[in-house]
Short mmCIF file of C-alpha atoms in Angstrom, two decimals:
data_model
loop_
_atom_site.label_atom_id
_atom_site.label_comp_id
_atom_site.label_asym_id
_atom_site.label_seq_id
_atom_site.Cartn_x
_atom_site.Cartn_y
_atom_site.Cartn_z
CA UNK A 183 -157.38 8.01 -5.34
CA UNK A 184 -158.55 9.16 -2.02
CA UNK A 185 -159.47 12.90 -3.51
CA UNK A 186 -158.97 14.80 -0.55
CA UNK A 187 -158.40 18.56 -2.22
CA UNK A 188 -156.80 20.10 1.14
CA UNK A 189 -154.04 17.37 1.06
CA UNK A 190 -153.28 17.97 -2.73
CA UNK A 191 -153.11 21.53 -1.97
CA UNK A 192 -150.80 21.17 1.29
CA UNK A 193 -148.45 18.67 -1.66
CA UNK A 194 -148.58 22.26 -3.96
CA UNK A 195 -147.44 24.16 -0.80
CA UNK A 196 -144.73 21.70 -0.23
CA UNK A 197 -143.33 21.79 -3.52
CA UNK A 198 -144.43 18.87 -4.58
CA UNK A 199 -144.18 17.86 -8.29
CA UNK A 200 -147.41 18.00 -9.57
CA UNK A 201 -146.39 17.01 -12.75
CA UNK A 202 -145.40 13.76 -11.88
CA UNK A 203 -146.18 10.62 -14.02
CA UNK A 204 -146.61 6.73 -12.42
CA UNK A 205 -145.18 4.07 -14.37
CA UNK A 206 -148.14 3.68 -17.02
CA UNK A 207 -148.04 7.09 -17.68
CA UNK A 208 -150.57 8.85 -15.81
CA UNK A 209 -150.38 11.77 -14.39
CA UNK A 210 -152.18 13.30 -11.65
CA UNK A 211 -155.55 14.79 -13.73
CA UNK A 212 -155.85 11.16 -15.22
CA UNK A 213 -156.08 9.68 -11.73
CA UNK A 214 -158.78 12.75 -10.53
CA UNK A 215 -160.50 11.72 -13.67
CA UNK A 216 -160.61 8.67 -12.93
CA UNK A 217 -161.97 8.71 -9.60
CA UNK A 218 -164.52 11.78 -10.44
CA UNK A 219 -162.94 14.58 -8.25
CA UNK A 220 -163.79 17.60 -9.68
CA UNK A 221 -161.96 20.80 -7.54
CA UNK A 222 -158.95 18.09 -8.00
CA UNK A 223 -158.72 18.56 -11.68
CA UNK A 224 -159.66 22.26 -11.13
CA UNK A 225 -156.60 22.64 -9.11
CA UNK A 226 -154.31 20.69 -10.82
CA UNK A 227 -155.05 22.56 -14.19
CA UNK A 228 -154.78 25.84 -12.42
CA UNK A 229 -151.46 24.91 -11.32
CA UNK A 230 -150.56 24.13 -15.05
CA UNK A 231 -151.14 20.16 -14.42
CA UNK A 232 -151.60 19.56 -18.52
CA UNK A 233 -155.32 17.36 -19.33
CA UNK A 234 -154.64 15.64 -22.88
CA UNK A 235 -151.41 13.85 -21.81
CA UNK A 236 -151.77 9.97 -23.31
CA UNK A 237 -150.87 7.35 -21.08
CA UNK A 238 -149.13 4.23 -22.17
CA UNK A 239 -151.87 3.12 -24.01
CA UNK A 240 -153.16 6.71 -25.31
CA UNK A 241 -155.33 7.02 -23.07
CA UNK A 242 -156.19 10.51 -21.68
CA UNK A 243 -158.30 11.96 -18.71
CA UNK A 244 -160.92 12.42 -20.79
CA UNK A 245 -160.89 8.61 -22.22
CA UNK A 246 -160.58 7.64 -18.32
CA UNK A 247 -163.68 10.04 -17.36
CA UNK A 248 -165.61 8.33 -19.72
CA UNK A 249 -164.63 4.58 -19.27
CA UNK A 250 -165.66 4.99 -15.48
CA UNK A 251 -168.91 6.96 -16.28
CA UNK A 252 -168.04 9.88 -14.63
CA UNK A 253 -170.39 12.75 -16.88
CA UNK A 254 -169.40 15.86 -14.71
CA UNK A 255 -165.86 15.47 -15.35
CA UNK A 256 -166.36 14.77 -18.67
CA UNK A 257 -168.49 18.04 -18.96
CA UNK A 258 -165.66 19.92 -16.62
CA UNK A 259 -162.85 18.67 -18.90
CA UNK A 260 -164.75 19.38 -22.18
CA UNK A 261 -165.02 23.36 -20.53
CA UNK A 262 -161.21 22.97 -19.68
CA UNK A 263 -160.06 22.11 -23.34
CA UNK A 264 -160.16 18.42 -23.06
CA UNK A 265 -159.71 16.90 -26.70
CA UNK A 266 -162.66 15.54 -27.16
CA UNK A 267 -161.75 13.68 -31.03
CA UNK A 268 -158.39 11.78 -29.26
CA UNK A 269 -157.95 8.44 -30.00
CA UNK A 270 -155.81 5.66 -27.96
CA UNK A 271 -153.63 2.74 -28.93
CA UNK A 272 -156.91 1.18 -30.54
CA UNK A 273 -158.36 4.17 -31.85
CA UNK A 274 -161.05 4.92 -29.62
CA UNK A 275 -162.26 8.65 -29.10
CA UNK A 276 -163.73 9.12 -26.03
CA UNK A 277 -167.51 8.92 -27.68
CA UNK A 278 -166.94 5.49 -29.03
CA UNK A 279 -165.82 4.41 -25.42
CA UNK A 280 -169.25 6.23 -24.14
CA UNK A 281 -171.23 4.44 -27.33
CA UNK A 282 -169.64 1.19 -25.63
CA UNK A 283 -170.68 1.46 -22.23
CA UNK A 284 -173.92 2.73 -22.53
CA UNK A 285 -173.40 6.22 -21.32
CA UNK A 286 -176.39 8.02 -22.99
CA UNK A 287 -175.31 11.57 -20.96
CA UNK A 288 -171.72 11.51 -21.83
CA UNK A 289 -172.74 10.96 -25.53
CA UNK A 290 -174.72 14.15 -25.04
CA UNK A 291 -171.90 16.02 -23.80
CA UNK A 292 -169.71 14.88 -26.39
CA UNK A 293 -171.70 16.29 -29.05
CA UNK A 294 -172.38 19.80 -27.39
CA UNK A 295 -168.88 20.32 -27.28
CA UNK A 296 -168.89 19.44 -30.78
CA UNK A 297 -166.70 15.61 -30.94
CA UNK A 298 -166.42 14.13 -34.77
CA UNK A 299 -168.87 11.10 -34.26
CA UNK A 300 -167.49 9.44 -37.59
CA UNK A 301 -163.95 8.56 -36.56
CA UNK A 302 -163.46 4.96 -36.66
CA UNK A 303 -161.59 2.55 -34.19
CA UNK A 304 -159.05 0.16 -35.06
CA UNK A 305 -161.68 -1.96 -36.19
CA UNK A 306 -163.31 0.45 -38.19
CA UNK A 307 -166.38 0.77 -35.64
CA UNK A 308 -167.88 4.25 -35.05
CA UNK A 309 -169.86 5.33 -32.10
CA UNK A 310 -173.22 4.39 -33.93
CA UNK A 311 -171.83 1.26 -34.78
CA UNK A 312 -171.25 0.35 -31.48
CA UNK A 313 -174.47 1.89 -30.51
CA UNK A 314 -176.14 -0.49 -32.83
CA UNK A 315 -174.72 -3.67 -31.74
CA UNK A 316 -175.26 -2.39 -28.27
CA UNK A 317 -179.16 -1.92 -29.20
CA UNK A 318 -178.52 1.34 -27.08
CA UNK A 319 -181.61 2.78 -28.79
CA UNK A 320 -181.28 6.37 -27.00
CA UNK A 321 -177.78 6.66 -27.58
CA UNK A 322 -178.52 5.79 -31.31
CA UNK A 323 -181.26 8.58 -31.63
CA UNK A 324 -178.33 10.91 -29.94
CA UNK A 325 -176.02 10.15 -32.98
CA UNK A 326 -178.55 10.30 -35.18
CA UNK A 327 -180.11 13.59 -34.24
CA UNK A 328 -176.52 15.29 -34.41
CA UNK A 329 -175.78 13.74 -37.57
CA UNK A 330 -173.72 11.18 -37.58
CA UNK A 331 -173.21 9.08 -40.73
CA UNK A 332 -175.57 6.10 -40.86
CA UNK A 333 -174.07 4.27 -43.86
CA UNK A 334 -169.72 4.36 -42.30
CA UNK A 335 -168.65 0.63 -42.39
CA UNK A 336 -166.38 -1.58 -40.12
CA UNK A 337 -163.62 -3.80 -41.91
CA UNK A 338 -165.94 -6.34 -42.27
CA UNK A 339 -167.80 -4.23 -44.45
CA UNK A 340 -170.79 -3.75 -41.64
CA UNK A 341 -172.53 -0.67 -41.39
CA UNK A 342 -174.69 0.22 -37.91
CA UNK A 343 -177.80 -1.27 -39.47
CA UNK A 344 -175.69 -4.96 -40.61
CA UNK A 345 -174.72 -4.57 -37.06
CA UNK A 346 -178.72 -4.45 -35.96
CA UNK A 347 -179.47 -6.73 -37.70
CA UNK A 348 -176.45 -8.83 -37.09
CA UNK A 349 -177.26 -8.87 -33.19
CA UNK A 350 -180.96 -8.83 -33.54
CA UNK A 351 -181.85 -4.95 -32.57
CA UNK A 352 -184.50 -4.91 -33.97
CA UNK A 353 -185.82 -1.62 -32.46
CA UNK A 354 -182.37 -0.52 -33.53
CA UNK A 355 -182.65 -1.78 -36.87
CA UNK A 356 -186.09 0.01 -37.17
CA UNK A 357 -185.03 3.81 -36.33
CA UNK A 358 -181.94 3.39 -38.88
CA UNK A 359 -184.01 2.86 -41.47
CA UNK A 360 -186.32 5.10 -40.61
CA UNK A 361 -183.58 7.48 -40.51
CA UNK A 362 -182.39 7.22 -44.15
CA UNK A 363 -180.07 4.86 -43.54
CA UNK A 364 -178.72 2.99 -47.25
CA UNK A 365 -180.59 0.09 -47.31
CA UNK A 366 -179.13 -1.67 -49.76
CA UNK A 367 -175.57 -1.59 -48.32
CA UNK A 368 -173.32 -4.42 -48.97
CA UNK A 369 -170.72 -6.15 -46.34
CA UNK A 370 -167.41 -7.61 -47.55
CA UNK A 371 -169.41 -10.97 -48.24
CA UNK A 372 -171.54 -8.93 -50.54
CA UNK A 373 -174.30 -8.55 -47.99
CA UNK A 374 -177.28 -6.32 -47.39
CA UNK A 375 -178.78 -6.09 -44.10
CA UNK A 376 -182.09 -8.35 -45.76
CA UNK A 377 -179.28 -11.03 -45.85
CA UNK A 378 -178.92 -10.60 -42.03
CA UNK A 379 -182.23 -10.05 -41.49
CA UNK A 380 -183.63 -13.08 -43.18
CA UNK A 381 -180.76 -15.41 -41.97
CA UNK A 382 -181.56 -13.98 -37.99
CA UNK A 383 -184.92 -14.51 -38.68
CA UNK A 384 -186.27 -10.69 -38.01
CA UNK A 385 -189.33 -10.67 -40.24
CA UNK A 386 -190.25 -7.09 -38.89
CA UNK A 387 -187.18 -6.04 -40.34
CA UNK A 388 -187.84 -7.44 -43.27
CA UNK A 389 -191.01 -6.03 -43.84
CA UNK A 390 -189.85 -2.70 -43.23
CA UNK A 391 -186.95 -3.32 -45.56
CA UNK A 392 -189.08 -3.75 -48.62
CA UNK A 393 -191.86 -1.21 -47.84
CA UNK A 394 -188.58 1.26 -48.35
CA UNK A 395 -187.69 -0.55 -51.40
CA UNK A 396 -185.28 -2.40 -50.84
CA UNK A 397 -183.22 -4.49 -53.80
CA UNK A 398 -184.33 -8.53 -52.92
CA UNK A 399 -182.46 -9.88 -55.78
CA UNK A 400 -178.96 -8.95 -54.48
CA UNK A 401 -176.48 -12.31 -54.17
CA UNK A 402 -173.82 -12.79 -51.45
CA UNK A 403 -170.54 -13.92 -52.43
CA UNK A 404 -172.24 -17.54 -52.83
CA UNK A 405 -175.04 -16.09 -55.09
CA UNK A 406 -177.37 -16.60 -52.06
CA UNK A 407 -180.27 -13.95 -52.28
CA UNK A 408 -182.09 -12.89 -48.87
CA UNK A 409 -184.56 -15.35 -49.79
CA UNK A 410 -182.39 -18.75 -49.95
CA UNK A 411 -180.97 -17.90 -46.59
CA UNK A 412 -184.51 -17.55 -45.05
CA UNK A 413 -185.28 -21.19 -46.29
CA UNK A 414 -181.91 -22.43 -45.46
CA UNK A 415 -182.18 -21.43 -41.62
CA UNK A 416 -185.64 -22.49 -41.40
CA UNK A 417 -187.73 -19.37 -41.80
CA UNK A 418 -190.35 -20.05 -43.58
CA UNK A 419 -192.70 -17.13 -42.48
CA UNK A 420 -189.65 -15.08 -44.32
CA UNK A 421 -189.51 -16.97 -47.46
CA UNK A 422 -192.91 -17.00 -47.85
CA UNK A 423 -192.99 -13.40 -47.19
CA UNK A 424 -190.15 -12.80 -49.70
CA UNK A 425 -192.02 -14.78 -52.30
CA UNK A 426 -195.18 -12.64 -51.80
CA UNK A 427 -193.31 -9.78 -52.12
CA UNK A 428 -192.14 -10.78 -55.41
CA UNK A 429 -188.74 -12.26 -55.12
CA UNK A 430 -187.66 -14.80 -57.81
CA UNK A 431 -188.02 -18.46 -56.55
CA UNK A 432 -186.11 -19.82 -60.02
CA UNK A 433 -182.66 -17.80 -58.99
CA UNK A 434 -179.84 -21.03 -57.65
CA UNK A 435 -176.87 -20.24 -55.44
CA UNK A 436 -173.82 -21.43 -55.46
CA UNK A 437 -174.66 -24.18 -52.77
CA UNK A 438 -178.18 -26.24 -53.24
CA UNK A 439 -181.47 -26.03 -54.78
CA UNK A 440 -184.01 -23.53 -53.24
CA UNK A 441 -186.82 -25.41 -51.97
CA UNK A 442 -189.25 -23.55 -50.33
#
């Protein structure tokens, strides 16, 4: 942890086994990763030290480079033939554990040296997922601009813009759709992110929601429309919007009377 280079070299002269492995099952690049010591990991890998061994739980140098927010050894690693699409024991590649922690540069990196930004974590989350309920708005422009898919879902059926709206990004929420993002895409509850939008209250989501044309009349699971969960949480700047904008006032869930 120290990262003095002249002592791990005087350890090489000495024989020392540089492939050794602790009891998690790290080896020596993982720790120089870990505490951002470059020459280290130059060193090491020179001396045939290998970079994409998974610890314990699958976690590799570059995962570890990332968690700690360390961008120049990601970047150094990346040049080395770090594997940049590895996931761990809960499926995270090293950009969804950079969309999680708000590292805007690693993202960057990530995508230069080309990382798949649609593989999903155990949960089914992708890097613009997390992004999204993050409301890391540059890190969700990155994605974006290097194409990630807007419209992937998590197993809850919640794509980055339910997620928006879910956690009230509404600046989020805004560049999605701006971005092409399907509008009218439904959760496992039969949801569309109006649903969340008018249940959180967000009427500038809303608004921008039907000026793209959004479907109103979809029904939840309950045969709830965007509209009856406005007026059921007390939104009545929403519902009246909603009404204005031509949503049906007759159409009953499954639960009580619309009253607006």
């Amino acid at each position: 942890g120290a990262g003095n280079l002249n002592i791990v070299k005087l350890l090489a002269d000495r024989k020392a086994n540089l492939m050794i492995i602790d009891g998690s099952g790290n080896n020596a690049v993982y720790w120089a990763a870990r505490q951002g010591h470059v020459p280290i990991i130059t060193f090491l890998h020179e001396k045939g030290v290998p970079i994409n061994v998974s610890n314990r739980n699958g976690e590799t140098s570059l995962h570890v480079a990332t968690r700690y927010g360390h961008p120049h050894v990601v970047e150094h690693l990346c040049r080395l033939g770090g594997n940049v699409d590895v996931q761990d024991d809960e499926e995270e590649t090293p950009m969804i554990v950079a969309s999680w922690h708000d590292y805007s540069r690693i993202c960057r990196i990530l995508c230069s040296a080309g990382a798949d930004l649609n593989i999903r974590n155990k949960e089914g989350e992708t890097g613009l997922i997390c992004a999204a309920q993050r409301g890391n708005a540059e890190i969700v422009q990155i994605l974006i601009d290097n194409k990630a898919n807007l419209d992937l879902q998590d197993k809850r059926g919640l794509s980055a813009l339910h997620s928006a709206c879910k956690r009230q990004q509404i600046p989020i929420a805004l560049t999605l759709i701006q971005a092409g993002c399907n509008i009218n895409i439904l959760d496992t509850n039969h949801e569309t992110p109006l649903h969340y939008a008018s249940r959180e209250g967000l009427l500038p989501i809303v608004e921008a929601l039907t000026s793209f044309g959004c479907r109103m009349d979809l029904r939840n699971k309950s045969d709830a429309t965007s509209l009856h969960l406005s007026a059921r949480h007390g939104h009545t700047e929403i519902a009246r919007f909603l009404c204005l904008a031509g949503l049906n006032i007759n159409i009953q869930d499954k639960m009580v009377e619309l009253r607006v």
